[in-house]
Short mmCIF file of N, CA and C in Angstrom, two decimals:
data_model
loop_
_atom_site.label_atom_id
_atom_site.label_comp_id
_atom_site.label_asym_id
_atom_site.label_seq_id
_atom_site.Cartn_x
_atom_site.Cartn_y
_atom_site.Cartn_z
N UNK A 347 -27.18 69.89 2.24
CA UNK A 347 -27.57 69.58 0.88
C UNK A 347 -28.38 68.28 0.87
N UNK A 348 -29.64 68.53 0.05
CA UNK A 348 -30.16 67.03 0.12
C UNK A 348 -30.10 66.09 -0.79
N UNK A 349 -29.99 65.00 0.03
CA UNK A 349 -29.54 63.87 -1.12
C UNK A 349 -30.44 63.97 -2.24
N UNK A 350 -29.42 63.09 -3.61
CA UNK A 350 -30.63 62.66 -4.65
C UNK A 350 -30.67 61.50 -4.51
N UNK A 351 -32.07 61.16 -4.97
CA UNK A 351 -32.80 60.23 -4.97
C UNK A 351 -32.92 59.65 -6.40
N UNK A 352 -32.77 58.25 -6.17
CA UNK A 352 -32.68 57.68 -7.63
C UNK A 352 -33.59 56.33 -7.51
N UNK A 353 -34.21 55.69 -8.25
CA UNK A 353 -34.83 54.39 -8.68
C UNK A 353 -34.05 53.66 -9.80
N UNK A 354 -33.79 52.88 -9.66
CA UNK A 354 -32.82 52.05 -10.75
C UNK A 354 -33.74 50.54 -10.78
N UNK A 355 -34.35 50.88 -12.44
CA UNK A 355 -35.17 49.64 -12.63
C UNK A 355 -34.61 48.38 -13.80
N UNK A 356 -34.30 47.18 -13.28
CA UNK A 356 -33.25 46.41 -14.20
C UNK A 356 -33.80 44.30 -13.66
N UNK A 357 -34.20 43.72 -14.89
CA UNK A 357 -34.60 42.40 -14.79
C UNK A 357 -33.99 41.81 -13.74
N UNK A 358 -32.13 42.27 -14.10
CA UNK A 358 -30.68 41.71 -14.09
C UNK A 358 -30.77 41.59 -12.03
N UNK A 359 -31.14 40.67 -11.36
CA UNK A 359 -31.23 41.19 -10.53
C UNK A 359 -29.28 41.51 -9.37
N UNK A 360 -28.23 40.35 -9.70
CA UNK A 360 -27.01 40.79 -9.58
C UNK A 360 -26.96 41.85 -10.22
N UNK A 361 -27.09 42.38 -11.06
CA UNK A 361 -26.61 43.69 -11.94
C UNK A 361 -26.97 44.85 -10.84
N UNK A 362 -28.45 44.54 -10.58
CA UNK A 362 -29.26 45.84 -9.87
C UNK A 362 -28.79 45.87 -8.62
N UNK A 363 -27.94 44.63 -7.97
CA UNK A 363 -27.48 44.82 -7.05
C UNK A 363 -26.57 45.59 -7.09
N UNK A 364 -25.74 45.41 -8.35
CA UNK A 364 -24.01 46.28 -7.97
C UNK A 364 -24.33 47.50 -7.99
N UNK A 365 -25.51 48.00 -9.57
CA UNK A 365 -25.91 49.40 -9.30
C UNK A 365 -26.14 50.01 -8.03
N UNK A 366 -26.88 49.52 -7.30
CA UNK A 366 -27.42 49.94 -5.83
C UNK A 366 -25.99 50.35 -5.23
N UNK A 367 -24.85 49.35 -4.83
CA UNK A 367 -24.22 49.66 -4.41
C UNK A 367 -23.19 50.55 -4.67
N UNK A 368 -23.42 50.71 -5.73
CA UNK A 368 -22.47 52.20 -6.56
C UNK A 368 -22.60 53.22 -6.43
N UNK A 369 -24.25 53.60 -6.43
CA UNK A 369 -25.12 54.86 -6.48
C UNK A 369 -24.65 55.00 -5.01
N UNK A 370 -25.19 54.15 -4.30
CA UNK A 370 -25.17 54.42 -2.90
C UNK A 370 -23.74 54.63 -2.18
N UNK A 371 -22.95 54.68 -2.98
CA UNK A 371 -21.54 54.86 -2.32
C UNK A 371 -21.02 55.99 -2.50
N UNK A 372 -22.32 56.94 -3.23
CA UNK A 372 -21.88 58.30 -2.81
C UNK A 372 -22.77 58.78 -1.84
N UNK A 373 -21.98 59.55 -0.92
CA UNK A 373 -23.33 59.65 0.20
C UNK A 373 -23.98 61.01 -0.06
N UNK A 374 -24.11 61.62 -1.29
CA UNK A 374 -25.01 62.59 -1.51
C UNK A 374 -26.05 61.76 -2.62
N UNK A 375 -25.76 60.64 -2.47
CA UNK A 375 -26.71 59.47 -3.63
C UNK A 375 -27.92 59.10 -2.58
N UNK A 376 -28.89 58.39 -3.07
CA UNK A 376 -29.85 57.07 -2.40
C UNK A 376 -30.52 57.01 -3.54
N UNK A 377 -30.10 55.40 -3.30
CA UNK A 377 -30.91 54.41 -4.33
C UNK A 377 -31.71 53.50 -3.97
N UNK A 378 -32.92 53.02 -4.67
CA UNK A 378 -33.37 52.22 -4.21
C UNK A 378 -33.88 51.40 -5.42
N UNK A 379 -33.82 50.07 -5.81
CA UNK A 379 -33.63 49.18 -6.95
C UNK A 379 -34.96 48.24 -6.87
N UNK A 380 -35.58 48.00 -8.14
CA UNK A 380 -37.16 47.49 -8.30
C UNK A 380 -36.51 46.75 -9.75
N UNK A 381 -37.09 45.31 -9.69
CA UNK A 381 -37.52 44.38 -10.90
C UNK A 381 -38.36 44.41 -11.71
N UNK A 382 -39.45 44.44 -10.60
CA UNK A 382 -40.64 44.42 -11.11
C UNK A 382 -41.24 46.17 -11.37
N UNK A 383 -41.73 46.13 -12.75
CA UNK A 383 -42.23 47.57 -13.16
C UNK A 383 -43.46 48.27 -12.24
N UNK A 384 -44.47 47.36 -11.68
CA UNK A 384 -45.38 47.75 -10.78
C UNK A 384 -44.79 48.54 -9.69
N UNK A 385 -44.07 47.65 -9.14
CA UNK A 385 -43.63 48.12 -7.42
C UNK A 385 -42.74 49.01 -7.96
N UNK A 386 -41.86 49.34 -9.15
CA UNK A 386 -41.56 50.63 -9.24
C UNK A 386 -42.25 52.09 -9.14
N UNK A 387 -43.45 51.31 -9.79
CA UNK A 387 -44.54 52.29 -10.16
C UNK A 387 -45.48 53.19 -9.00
N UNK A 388 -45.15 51.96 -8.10
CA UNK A 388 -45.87 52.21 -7.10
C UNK A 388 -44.75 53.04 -6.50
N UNK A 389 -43.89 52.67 -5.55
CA UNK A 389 -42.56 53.45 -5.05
C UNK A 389 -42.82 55.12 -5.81
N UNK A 390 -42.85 54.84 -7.22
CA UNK A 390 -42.19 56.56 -7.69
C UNK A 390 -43.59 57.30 -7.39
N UNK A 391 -44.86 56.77 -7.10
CA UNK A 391 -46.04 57.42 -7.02
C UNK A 391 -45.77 58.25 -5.78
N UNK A 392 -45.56 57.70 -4.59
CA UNK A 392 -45.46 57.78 -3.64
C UNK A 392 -44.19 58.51 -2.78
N UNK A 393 -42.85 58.86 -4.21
CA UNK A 393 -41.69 59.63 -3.41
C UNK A 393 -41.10 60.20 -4.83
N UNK A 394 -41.01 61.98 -4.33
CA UNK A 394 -40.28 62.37 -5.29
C UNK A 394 -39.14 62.31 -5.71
N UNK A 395 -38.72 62.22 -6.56
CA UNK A 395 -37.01 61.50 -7.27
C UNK A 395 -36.39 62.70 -7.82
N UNK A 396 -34.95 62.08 -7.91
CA UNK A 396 -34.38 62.88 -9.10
C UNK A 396 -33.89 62.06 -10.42
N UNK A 397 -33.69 61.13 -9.99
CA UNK A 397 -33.27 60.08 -11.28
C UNK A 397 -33.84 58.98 -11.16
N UNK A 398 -34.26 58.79 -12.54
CA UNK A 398 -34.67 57.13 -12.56
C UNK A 398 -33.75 56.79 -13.75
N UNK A 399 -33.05 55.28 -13.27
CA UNK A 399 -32.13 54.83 -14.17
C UNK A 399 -32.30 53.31 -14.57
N UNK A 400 -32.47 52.89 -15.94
CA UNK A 400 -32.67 51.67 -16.55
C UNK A 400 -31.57 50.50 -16.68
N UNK A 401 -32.01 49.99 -16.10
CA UNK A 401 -30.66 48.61 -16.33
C UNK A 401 -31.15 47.58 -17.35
N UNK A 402 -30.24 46.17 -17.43
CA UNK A 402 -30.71 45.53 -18.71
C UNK A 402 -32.07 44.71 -18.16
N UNK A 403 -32.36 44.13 -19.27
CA UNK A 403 -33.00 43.21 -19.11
C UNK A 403 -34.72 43.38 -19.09
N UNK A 404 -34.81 44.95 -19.75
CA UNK A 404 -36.67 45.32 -19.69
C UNK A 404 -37.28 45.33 -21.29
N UNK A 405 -38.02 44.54 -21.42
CA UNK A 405 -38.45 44.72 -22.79
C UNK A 405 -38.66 46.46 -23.34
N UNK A 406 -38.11 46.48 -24.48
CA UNK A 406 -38.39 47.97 -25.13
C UNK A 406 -39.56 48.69 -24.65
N UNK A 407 -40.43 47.94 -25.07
CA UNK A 407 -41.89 48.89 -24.53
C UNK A 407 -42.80 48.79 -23.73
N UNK A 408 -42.05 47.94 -22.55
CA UNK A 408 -42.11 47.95 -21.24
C UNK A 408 -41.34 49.11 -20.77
N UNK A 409 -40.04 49.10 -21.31
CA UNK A 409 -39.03 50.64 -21.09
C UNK A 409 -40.00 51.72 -21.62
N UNK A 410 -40.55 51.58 -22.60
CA UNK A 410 -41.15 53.14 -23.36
C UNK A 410 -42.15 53.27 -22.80
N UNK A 411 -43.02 52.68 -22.08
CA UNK A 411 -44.78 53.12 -21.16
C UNK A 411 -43.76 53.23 -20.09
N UNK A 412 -42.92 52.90 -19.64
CA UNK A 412 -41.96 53.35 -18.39
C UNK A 412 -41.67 54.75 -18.07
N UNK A 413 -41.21 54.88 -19.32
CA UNK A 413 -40.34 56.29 -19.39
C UNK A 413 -41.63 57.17 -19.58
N UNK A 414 -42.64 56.89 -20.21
CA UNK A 414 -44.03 58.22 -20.59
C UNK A 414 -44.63 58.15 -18.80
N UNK A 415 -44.38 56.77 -18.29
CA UNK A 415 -45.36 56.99 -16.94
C UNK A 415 -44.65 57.93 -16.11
N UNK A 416 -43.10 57.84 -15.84
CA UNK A 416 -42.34 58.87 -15.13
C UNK A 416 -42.31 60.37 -15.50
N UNK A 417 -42.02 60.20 -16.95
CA UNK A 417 -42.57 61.84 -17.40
C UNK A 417 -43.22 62.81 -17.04
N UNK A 418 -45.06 61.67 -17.17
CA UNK A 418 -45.90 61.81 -16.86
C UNK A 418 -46.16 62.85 -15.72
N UNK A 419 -45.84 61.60 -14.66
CA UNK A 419 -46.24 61.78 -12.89
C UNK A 419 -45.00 62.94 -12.37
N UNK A 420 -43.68 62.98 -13.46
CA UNK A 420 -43.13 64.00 -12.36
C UNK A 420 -41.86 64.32 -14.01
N UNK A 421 -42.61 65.25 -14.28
CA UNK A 421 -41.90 66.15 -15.70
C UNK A 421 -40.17 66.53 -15.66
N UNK A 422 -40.06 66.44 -14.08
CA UNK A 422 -38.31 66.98 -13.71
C UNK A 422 -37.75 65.97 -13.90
N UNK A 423 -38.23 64.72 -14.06
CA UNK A 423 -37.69 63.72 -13.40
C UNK A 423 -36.47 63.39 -14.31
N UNK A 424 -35.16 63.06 -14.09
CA UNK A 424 -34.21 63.12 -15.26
C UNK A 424 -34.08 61.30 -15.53
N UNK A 425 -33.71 60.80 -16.75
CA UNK A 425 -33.82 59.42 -16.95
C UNK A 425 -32.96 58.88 -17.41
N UNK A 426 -31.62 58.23 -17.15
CA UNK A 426 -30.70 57.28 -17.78
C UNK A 426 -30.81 56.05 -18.05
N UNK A 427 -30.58 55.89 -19.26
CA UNK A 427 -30.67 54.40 -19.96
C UNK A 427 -28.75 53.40 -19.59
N UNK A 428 -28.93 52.83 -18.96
CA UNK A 428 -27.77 52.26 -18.83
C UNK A 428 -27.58 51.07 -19.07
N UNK A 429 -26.71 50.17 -19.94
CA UNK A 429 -27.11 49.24 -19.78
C UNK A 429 -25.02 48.21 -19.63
N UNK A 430 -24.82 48.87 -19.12
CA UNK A 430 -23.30 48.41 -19.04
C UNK A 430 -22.12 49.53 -19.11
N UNK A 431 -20.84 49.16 -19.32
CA UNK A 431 -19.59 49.83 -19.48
C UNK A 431 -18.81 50.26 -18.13
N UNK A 432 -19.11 49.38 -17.22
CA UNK A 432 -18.60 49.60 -15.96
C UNK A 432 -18.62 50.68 -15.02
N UNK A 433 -18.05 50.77 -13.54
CA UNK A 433 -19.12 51.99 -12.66
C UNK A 433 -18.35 53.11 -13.03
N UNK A 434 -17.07 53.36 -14.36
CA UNK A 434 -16.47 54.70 -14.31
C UNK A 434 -18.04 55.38 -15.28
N UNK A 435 -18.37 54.12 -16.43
CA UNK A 435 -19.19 54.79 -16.92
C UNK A 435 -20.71 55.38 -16.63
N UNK A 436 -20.61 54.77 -15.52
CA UNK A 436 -21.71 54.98 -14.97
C UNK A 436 -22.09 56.29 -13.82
N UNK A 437 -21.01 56.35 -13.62
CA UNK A 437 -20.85 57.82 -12.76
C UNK A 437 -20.92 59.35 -13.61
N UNK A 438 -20.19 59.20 -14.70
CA UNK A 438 -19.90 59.58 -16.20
C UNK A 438 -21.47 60.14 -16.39
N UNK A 439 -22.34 58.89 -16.70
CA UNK A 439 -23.71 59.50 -16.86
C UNK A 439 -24.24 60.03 -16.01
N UNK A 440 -24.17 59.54 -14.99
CA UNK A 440 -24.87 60.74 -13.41
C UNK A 440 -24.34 61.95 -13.90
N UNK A 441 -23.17 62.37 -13.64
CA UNK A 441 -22.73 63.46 -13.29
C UNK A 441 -22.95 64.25 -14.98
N UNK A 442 -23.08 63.86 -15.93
CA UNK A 442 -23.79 64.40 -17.04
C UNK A 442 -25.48 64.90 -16.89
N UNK A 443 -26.06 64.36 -16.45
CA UNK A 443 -27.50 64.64 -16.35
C UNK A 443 -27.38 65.31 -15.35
N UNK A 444 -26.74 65.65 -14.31
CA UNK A 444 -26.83 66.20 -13.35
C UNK A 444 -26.08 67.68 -13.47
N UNK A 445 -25.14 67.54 -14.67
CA UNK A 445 -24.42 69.11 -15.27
C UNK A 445 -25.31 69.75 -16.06
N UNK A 446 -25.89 68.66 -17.15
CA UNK A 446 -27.26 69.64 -17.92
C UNK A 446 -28.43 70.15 -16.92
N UNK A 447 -28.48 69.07 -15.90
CA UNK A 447 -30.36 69.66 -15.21
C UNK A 447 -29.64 70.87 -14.73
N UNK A 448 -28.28 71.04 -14.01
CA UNK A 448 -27.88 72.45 -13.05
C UNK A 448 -28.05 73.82 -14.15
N UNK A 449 -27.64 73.32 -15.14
CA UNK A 449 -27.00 74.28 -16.70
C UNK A 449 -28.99 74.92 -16.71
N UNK A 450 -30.03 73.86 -16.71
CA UNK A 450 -31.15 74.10 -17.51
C UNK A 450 -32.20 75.05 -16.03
N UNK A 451 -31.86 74.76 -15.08
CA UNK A 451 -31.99 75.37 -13.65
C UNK A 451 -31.61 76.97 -13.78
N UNK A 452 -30.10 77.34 -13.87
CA UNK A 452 -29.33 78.67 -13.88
C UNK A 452 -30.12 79.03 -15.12
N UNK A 453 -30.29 78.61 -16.38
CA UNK A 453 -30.88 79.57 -17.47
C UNK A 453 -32.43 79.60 -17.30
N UNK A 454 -33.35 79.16 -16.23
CA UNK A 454 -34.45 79.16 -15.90
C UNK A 454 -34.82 79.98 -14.72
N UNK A 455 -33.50 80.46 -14.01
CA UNK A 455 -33.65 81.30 -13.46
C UNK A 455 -33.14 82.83 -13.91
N UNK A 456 -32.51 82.49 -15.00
CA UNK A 456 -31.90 84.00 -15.69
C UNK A 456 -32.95 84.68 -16.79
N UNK A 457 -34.23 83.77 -16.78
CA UNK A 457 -35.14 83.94 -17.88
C UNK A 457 -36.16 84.70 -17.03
#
């Protein structure tokens, strides 16, 4: 099974650390964590994902040309806004986006 792949983009740079190490402590996870919106930009050009996930600390519409550029460049791409509630809640949202994309997959193949 191949791993998913995630980008987790957050000012907070301790924050983006713990994320990293959360994601990555499942070993069907890989994460890889960006500050800066460019070198995200650049990174997601260059490798297909399955999640990109928001941490604190990005101005709104720095987040919103964020979220249209990922859209954009890769339409599957699934997107969590996170911005706290500890790593139960944070697994919580993985494994939610990851029950709807399977749910929207099976009825895309039954169509």
């Amino acid at each position: 099974m191949k791993k998913l792949e995630f980008l987790i983009l957050g000012k907070n740079e301790p924050i983006l650390e713990i994320l990293l190490r959360l994601v990555n402590a499942n070993e069907d996870w890989h994460a890889v964590g960006f500050s800066d919106e460019e070198t995200a930009k650049d990174y997601f050009k260059q490798n297909l994902l399955d999640i990109v996930l928001f941490s604190s600390g990005i101005e709104a519409a720095s987040e919103k040309k964020m979220q249209e550029f990922f859209k954009t460049e890769q339409p599957e791409i699934e997107i969590i806004l996170h911005y706290g509630g500890g790593s139960g809640l944070l697994k919580c949202e993985i494994l939610e986006v990851l029950e709807k994309r399977r749910k929207r997959k099976l009825s895309q193949n039954q169509a």
